[in-house]
Amino acid sequence: MVQSRYNPRERESHWQKIWNDKDLFLAREDAKGEKYYVLEMFPYPSGRIHMGHVRNYTMGDVVARYKRARGFNVLHPMGWDAFGMPAENAAIERGVHPAKWTYANIDAMRTQLKALGLSLDWSRELATCDPEYYAQEQKLFLDFLEAGIVSRHSANVNWDPVDHTVLANEQVIDGKGWRSGAEVEQRELTQWFFKISVMAEELLQALDGLERWPEKVRTMQRNWIGKSEGLQFKLDLVDDEGASAGELEVFSTRHDTIFGMTFCAVSMDHPLTAEAAKTNQALGKYIEECRRSGTTEEALEKAEKTGHVLDVRVAHPFIDGKTVPVLTANFVLMGYGTGAIFGCPGHDQRDFDFCKALGLDIIPVVAPDDLKGVELVSYIEDYSDRPEIYDGEGTLINSEFLDGMTIIEAKQEIAKRFEAMDKGERQVNYRLRDWGISRQRYWGCPIPVIHCGACGIVPVRAADLPVKLPEDVSFDKPGNPLDRHPTWKNTTCPTCGKDATRETDTFDTFVDSSWYFARFCSPRADVPAVREAVDAWLPVDQYIGGIEHAILHLLYSRFFTRAMKETGHAGLSEPFDGLFTQGMVNHETYKLEDGAWVVPADVKIEGEGDARRAVHVTTCAPVTIGSIEKMSKSKHNTVDPEDIIGHYGADTIRWFMLSDSPPERDVQWTEAGVAGAWRFVQRLWRLMGKASSWIAPAKSEMPGELSEPALELRGVSHRRIQRVSEAIESLKFNVAVAQVHEFTRVIETVVGNPKYEDDAGIKWAAREACEIVIQMFGSMMPHLGEECWSMLDHDQLLAETPWPQADPALLVEDTVTIAVQVNGKRRDELTVARNASKEDIEAAALKLDNVLRAIEGRDVKKVIVVPQRIVNVVA
RNA sequence: GCGGACGUGGUGGAACUGGUAGACACACGGGACUUAAAAUCCCGAGGGAGUAACCUCCCGUGCGGGUUCGACUCCCGCCGUCCGCACCA
């Protein structure tokens, strides 16, 4: 009996088993073909996959399958970013051990991913919480330590009071912890750091070479590294009496405006402030006040610029006898430059605001070049009343020996003079800080060092690695369980043998994800990375993931790859040749009257357009339809991929994810859209069922002479190969989908058409078309592809079949339809032979009724003919 | 404030290098099949005007200019939306 419907539930697992049994997707270094490494950002094992994963991994899988069909030797692995706080939270809330929780989640998610039919090399699967993985991470760390890439020092760190741990600067967003959302506090702790800042220039420069990265991500990284070139120099401090009182070192990128200096300001954390606060109670109070208003987003945004005058003054370096006040100011940051600035209110907006508020002098020292005479005089006179400062190009004024110079010249002159006095030097500053990697958590990779009273910090011996996490830990008290684990924490010093303690901090989990792409090359090796394997596979040719990792993960990975190069573990600097950041999956939100969010599965929608109404399925209560937002647990607007796969199958969800929206933009999940994808799956299946008995038999020869429609169909097919290939190459999956739709429509009009019943040529061309369309959608809907492929009597699997070659002779059409314009407006069209001469086209165009009418008897001045494109008659 | 991206029908979007704007899909309307429904198939559609009809004309890619035989595409100036960064001296 012929089934009237394709049953994905049964067929998808059938094909998955066959792929698996044949080990089709295992990557081997000795395999034929140029290597191609496609990687999607590995997931955190939260327990269930979400739609974002489906979108991400589907895209990667299309690329992997396409490249494989194109003859590339493809590496397409999957792993788990498995350390991190949710596991500990589960332990605290539910008493389940983080390891048990994590591995159970991994098992569940692996099953879900497998149901998607992804062409992954599961033999390379890794989990960062596996001692096999983190042992190698510890080795890397010890190598980095030896190479001087690691440091340990006391530092003011960002402390997350909720998660009880330190955060890297990159993990503080608007003054709050990136996970907990808690207000971050400053604490002084001794920490381990990766010296990423010494690579700032290199990391910045190399961004220019990352041509297959989105400009947006490169810009974000540039801003994050935050290079600024300026002059760091010392100014003389004087006391009330005019006697020397030491020096104040400042950093400026606008040292050309030194004659506009009317004050100096220091941070409240600056030594000068601390010194003065000892005797100055009012200052102490002021500092306290500033700290209280804090570093929150709102506070910073609204904060008035305030300052508190100190007892010392600064002597102007080039104007004898002139001194300016020194203030502690709330807008000066200790963490940047020297924590002290010279203020030039004339050409710095902050300084300008500050001076207006405090009534300090404002001296303009740069004037736009186009100002002359009276204009220039009034520019200077009215300067203080301007709403905004002038910070454009110009010529120096009011600046003695700098007068008349350009800004660049003045900067050079000032730098030269300070250098000659031995009081300053040109300096490049970066915003990028060293990466603090110590975390006071249990569920992370232990930092493999031992603290010995006699020997100090002693690295764990290679033979003693890995430093495994102890399993018998309790989460009944806040803080790090490792810190109170007596048998694990207490050990002996590898050097002197005396009693010693282990480092109880673990790595930031971003360390784990900074090299996993390298580990995939040799996932079971007992060294971090086998050089031959790394050299063979890296860089990742196409990396796909969310924009949320534009800075953190991608910058750290770039750093890590360089560090691995320095320590001989890799031969390259940039890990990701091509980067693609995909958009999010959005959905409408639903709310009950009491404000509670409702999941889409519990909402029934009636009506359409403005008349759309929603009701709660179980209670029939009215539901308000809210805005379209990113699917998130907090808004309850999530759709579980497993439900969709169970209902429609993996191919449908994959197809929908690739349709319509360009992959870099957000996609809106809609039930109607999925249903549409489902209908298309069925349509293709029916078409192939019909075709299997109608088209020419498999492996039959092409009949000698093809009829016109047969040739035409072949043309359509072969042009489609080209267009779909181009679309997939450039990751425009939505365009590829549209091409398949269009192509399918064409095939449908041919297959089974009684008109062609006796045309052996078209039956042959129809077979070719059917095979091509299967191959075109096969990377996107691989199960359906195999199903249809086998329906057409193929013994070989589609997954093993090479991508079809487009016949160049068929790519060009014999006749082309071109538009005919009169004065740039389209009036008619013309179908001519492809190779028709300009003269013939012109003559034909000038005979068209619509053209003659449009000309209305005027003289034809000019006729522009672009063969195969357009004719424009200028009258 | 700085930086980036974007703005096209009811909706998502397509348009090669400046050459027929709206492919393809969703939603919609009409029809066929059916006792009926589902499923499926066919047809229609940017807006407006004229015509019995074939068709024809006008307007149209956020707004205003410009370059060009020709502009969604390039240039200048605005407006708007989204994202990122932000007292970084």
mmCIF file of N, CA, C and O (backbone and C1' of nucleotides) in Angstrom, chain B residues 34-59:
data_model
loop_
_atom_site.group_PDB
_atom_site.id
_atom_site.type_symbol
_atom_site.label_atom_id
_atom_site.label_comp_id
_atom_site.label_asym_id
_atom_site.label_seq_id
_atom_site.Cartn_x
_atom_site.Cartn_y
_atom_site.Cartn_z
ATOM 1 P P U B 34 -16.307 15.928 -6.806
ATOM 2 O "O5'" U B 34 -16.383 15.818 -5.233
ATOM 3 C "C5'" U B 34 -15.673 14.790 -4.544
ATOM 4 C "C4'" U B 34 -15.779 14.995 -3.054
ATOM 5 C "C3'" U B 34 -17.195 15.207 -2.527
ATOM 6 O "O3'" U B 34 -17.886 13.983 -2.371
ATOM 7 C "C1'" U B 34 -15.706 16.769 -1.526
ATOM 8 P P U B 35 -19.395 13.882 -2.920
ATOM 9 O "O5'" U B 35 -20.169 14.851 -1.934
ATOM 10 C "C5'" U B 35 -21.475 15.342 -2.272
ATOM 11 C "C4'" U B 35 -22.164 15.836 -1.034
ATOM 12 C "C3'" U B 35 -21.318 16.767 -0.169
ATOM 13 O "O3'" U B 35 -21.453 18.115 -0.604
ATOM 14 C "C1'" U B 35 -22.279 15.069 1.184
ATOM 15 P P A B 36 -20.164 18.972 -0.723
ATOM 16 O "O5'" A B 36 -19.734 19.140 0.797
ATOM 17 C "C5'" A B 36 -20.514 19.951 1.692
ATOM 18 C "C4'" A B 36 -20.026 19.768 3.111
ATOM 19 C "C3'" A B 36 -18.550 20.102 3.326
ATOM 20 O "O3'" A B 36 -18.368 21.484 3.531
ATOM 21 C "C1'" A B 36 -19.058 18.019 4.339
ATOM 22 P P A B 37 -17.057 22.210 3.028
ATOM 23 O "O5'" A B 37 -15.949 21.676 4.048
ATOM 24 C "C5'" A B 37 -15.905 22.184 5.389
ATOM 25 C "C4'" A B 37 -15.112 21.280 6.271
ATOM 26 C "C3'" A B 37 -13.606 21.217 5.971
ATOM 27 O "O3'" A B 37 -12.910 22.329 6.485
ATOM 28 C "C1'" A B 37 -14.446 19.038 6.368
ATOM 29 P P A B 38 -11.682 22.903 5.717
ATOM 30 O "O5'" A B 38 -10.569 21.799 6.004
ATOM 31 C "C5'" A B 38 -10.036 21.614 7.322
ATOM 32 C "C4'" A B 38 -9.245 20.342 7.383
ATOM 33 C "C3'" A B 38 -8.069 20.267 6.419
ATOM 34 O "O3'" A B 38 -6.926 20.924 6.913
ATOM 35 C "C1'" A B 38 -9.321 18.276 6.286
ATOM 36 P P A B 39 -6.028 21.777 5.920
ATOM 37 O "O5'" A B 39 -5.463 20.673 4.929
ATOM 38 C "C5'" A B 39 -4.538 19.692 5.402
ATOM 39 C "C4'" A B 39 -4.344 18.627 4.358
ATOM 40 C "C3'" A B 39 -3.904 19.139 2.992
ATOM 41 O "O3'" A B 39 -2.515 19.384 2.934
ATOM 42 C "C1'" A B 39 -5.689 17.647 2.719
ATOM 43 P P U B 40 -1.989 20.646 2.123
ATOM 44 O "O5'" U B 40 -2.324 20.251 0.631
ATOM 45 C "C5'" U B 40 -1.702 19.120 0.030
ATOM 46 C "C4'" U B 40 -2.358 18.807 -1.284
ATOM 47 C "C3'" U B 40 -2.339 19.930 -2.302
ATOM 48 O "O3'" U B 40 -1.098 20.015 -2.978
ATOM 49 C "C1'" U B 40 -4.508 19.005 -2.208
ATOM 50 P P C B 41 -0.570 21.414 -3.430
ATOM 51 O "O5'" C B 41 -1.424 21.681 -4.750
ATOM 52 C "C5'" C B 41 -1.310 20.795 -5.848
ATOM 53 C "C4'" C B 41 -2.402 21.082 -6.841
ATOM 54 C "C3'" C B 41 -2.472 22.523 -7.315
ATOM 55 O "O3'" C B 41 -1.526 22.788 -8.331
ATOM 56 C "C1'" C B 41 -4.643 21.803 -6.740
ATOM 57 P P C B 42 -0.913 24.237 -8.454
ATOM 58 O "O5'" C B 42 -2.078 25.041 -9.182
ATOM 59 C "C5'" C B 42 -2.503 24.666 -10.486
ATOM 60 C "C4'" C B 42 -3.707 25.474 -10.871
ATOM 61 C "C3'" C B 42 -3.538 26.988 -10.746
ATOM 62 O "O3'" C B 42 -2.854 27.540 -11.845
ATOM 63 C "C1'" C B 42 -5.605 26.349 -9.789
ATOM 64 P P C B 43 -1.960 28.808 -11.650
ATOM 65 O "O5'" C B 43 -3.048 29.961 -11.479
ATOM 66 C "C5'" C B 43 -3.913 30.301 -12.559
ATOM 67 C "C4'" C B 43 -4.960 31.273 -12.087
ATOM 68 C "C3'" C B 43 -4.427 32.551 -11.462
ATOM 69 O "O3'" C B 43 -4.002 33.482 -12.428
ATOM 70 C "C1'" C B 43 -6.181 31.706 -10.122
ATOM 71 P P G B 44 -2.861 34.502 -12.077
ATOM 72 O "O5'" G B 44 -3.608 35.508 -11.080
ATOM 73 C "C5'" G B 44 -4.703 36.281 -11.534
ATOM 74 C "C4'" G B 44 -5.248 37.133 -10.426
ATOM 75 C "C3'" G B 44 -4.213 37.990 -9.703
ATOM 76 O "O3'" G B 44 -3.961 39.175 -10.434
ATOM 77 C "C1'" G B 44 -5.617 36.926 -8.112
ATOM 78 P P A B 45 -2.475 39.636 -10.648
ATOM 79 O "O5'" A B 45 -2.253 40.626 -9.425
ATOM 80 C "C5'" A B 45 -3.157 41.699 -9.188
ATOM 81 C "C4'" A B 45 -3.171 42.035 -7.722
ATOM 82 C "C3'" A B 45 -1.780 42.209 -7.103
ATOM 83 O "O3'" A B 45 -1.271 43.499 -7.304
ATOM 84 C "C1'" A B 45 -3.073 40.775 -5.757
ATOM 85 P P G B 46 0.280 43.668 -7.476
ATOM 86 O "O5'" G B 46 0.584 44.710 -6.319
ATOM 87 C "C5'" G B 46 0.680 44.296 -4.965
ATOM 88 C "C4'" G B 46 0.949 45.510 -4.113
ATOM 89 C "C3'" G B 46 -0.043 46.648 -4.362
ATOM 90 O "O3'" G B 46 -1.182 46.495 -3.550
ATOM 91 C "C1'" G B 46 2.157 47.477 -4.524
ATOM 92 P P G B 47 -2.581 46.924 -4.131
ATOM 93 O "O5'" G B 47 -2.488 48.514 -4.084
ATOM 94 C "C5'" G B 47 -2.356 49.194 -2.838
ATOM 95 C "C4'" G B 47 -2.270 50.681 -3.072
ATOM 96 C "C3'" G B 47 -3.318 51.245 -4.018
ATOM 97 O "O3'" G B 47 -4.556 51.469 -3.374
ATOM 98 C "C1'" G B 47 -1.200 52.073 -4.631
ATOM 99 P P G B 48 -5.894 51.282 -4.239
ATOM 100 O "O5'" G B 48 -5.807 52.490 -5.288
ATOM 101 C "C5'" G B 48 -5.983 53.827 -4.835
ATOM 102 C "C4'" G B 48 -5.678 54.813 -5.932
ATOM 103 C "C3'" G B 48 -6.554 54.757 -7.171
ATOM 104 O "O3'" G B 48 -7.833 55.323 -6.964
ATOM 105 C "C1'" G B 48 -4.311 55.018 -7.819
ATOM 106 P P A B 49 -9.081 54.759 -7.821
ATOM 107 O "O5'" A B 49 -8.793 55.366 -9.268
ATOM 108 C "C5'" A B 49 -8.840 56.782 -9.475
ATOM 109 C "C4'" A B 49 -8.447 57.117 -10.889
ATOM 110 C "C3'" A B 49 -9.261 56.440 -11.989
ATOM 111 O "O3'" A B 49 -10.527 57.030 -12.190
ATOM 112 C "C1'" A B 49 -6.966 56.319 -12.521
ATOM 113 P P G B 50 -11.747 56.101 -12.660
ATOM 114 O "O5'" G B 50 -11.389 55.829 -14.190
ATOM 115 C "C5'" G B 50 -11.375 56.913 -15.112
ATOM 116 C "C4'" G B 50 -10.782 56.464 -16.418
ATOM 117 C "C3'" G B 50 -11.500 55.324 -17.118
ATOM 118 O "O3'" G B 50 -12.681 55.745 -17.763
ATOM 119 C "C1'" G B 50 -9.179 54.966 -17.234
ATOM 120 P P U B 51 -13.962 54.806 -17.778
ATOM 121 O "O5'" U B 51 -13.475 53.597 -18.681
ATOM 122 C "C5'" U B 51 -13.250 53.788 -20.086
ATOM 123 C "C4'" U B 51 -12.784 52.499 -20.692
ATOM 124 C "C3'" U B 51 -13.655 51.282 -20.407
ATOM 125 O "O3'" U B 51 -14.827 51.242 -21.202
ATOM 126 C "C1'" U B 51 -11.372 50.703 -20.178
ATOM 127 P P A B 52 -16.147 50.773 -20.535
ATOM 128 O "O5'" A B 52 -15.891 49.254 -20.190
ATOM 129 C "C5'" A B 52 -16.790 48.508 -19.373
ATOM 130 C "C4'" A B 52 -16.748 47.049 -19.730
ATOM 131 C "C3'" A B 52 -15.338 46.454 -19.823
ATOM 132 O "O3'" A B 52 -14.925 45.953 -18.568
ATOM 133 C "C1'" A B 52 -16.555 45.963 -21.800
ATOM 134 P P A B 53 -13.434 46.148 -18.063
ATOM 135 O "O5'" A B 53 -12.620 45.219 -19.067
ATOM 136 C "C5'" A B 53 -12.637 43.795 -18.913
ATOM 137 C "C4'" A B 53 -12.067 43.141 -20.154
ATOM 138 C "C3'" A B 53 -10.599 43.454 -20.424
ATOM 139 O "O3'" A B 53 -9.749 42.572 -19.716
ATOM 140 C "C1'" A B 53 -11.870 43.777 -22.397
ATOM 141 P P C B 54 -8.256 42.960 -19.389
ATOM 142 O "O5'" C B 54 -7.520 42.780 -20.779
ATOM 143 C "C5'" C B 54 -7.303 41.459 -21.316
ATOM 144 C "C4'" C B 54 -6.676 41.584 -22.680
ATOM 145 C "C3'" C B 54 -5.352 42.342 -22.695
ATOM 146 O "O3'" C B 54 -4.280 41.480 -22.389
ATOM 147 C "C1'" C B 54 -6.771 43.160 -24.413
ATOM 148 P P C B 55 -3.079 41.976 -21.569
ATOM 149 O "O5'" C B 55 -2.491 43.053 -22.550
ATOM 150 C "C5'" C B 55 -1.902 44.247 -22.055
ATOM 151 C "C4'" C B 55 -2.580 45.438 -22.699
ATOM 152 C "C3'" C B 55 -2.075 46.776 -22.202
ATOM 153 O "O3'" C B 55 -0.924 47.162 -22.937
ATOM 154 C "C1'" C B 55 -4.434 46.760 -22.103
ATOM 155 P P U B 56 0.277 47.802 -22.197
ATOM 156 O "O5'" U B 56 -0.262 49.291 -22.018
ATOM 157 C "C5'" U B 56 -0.566 50.072 -23.166
ATOM 158 C "C4'" U B 56 -1.265 51.335 -22.746
ATOM 159 C "C3'" U B 56 -0.563 52.124 -21.653
ATOM 160 O "O3'" U B 56 0.507 52.894 -22.165
ATOM 161 C "C1'" U B 56 -2.871 51.984 -21.160
ATOM 162 P P C B 57 1.739 53.150 -21.236
ATOM 163 O "O5'" C B 57 1.195 54.295 -20.283
ATOM 164 C "C5'" C B 57 0.853 55.565 -20.819
ATOM 165 C "C4'" C B 57 0.114 56.372 -19.785
ATOM 166 C "C3'" C B 57 0.860 56.615 -18.481
ATOM 167 O "O3'" C B 57 1.794 57.659 -18.615
ATOM 168 C "C1'" C B 57 -1.368 55.981 -17.997
ATOM 169 P P C B 58 3.087 57.629 -17.715
ATOM 170 O "O5'" C B 58 2.526 58.098 -16.308
ATOM 171 C "C5'" C B 58 2.018 59.422 -16.145
ATOM 172 C "C4'" C B 58 1.427 59.573 -14.762
ATOM 173 C "C3'" C B 58 2.353 59.213 -13.604
ATOM 174 O "O3'" C B 58 3.244 60.258 -13.290
ATOM 175 C "C1'" C B 58 0.238 58.215 -13.248
ATOM 176 P P C B 59 4.664 59.900 -12.759
ATOM 177 O "O5'" C B 59 4.344 59.359 -11.292
ATOM 178 C "C5'" C B 59 3.843 60.264 -10.301
ATOM 179 C "C4'" C B 59 3.492 59.502 -9.048
ATOM 180 C "C3'" C B 59 4.598 58.666 -8.436
ATOM 181 O "O3'" C B 59 5.528 59.439 -7.700
ATOM 182 C "C1'" C B 59 2.608 57.407 -8.456
#
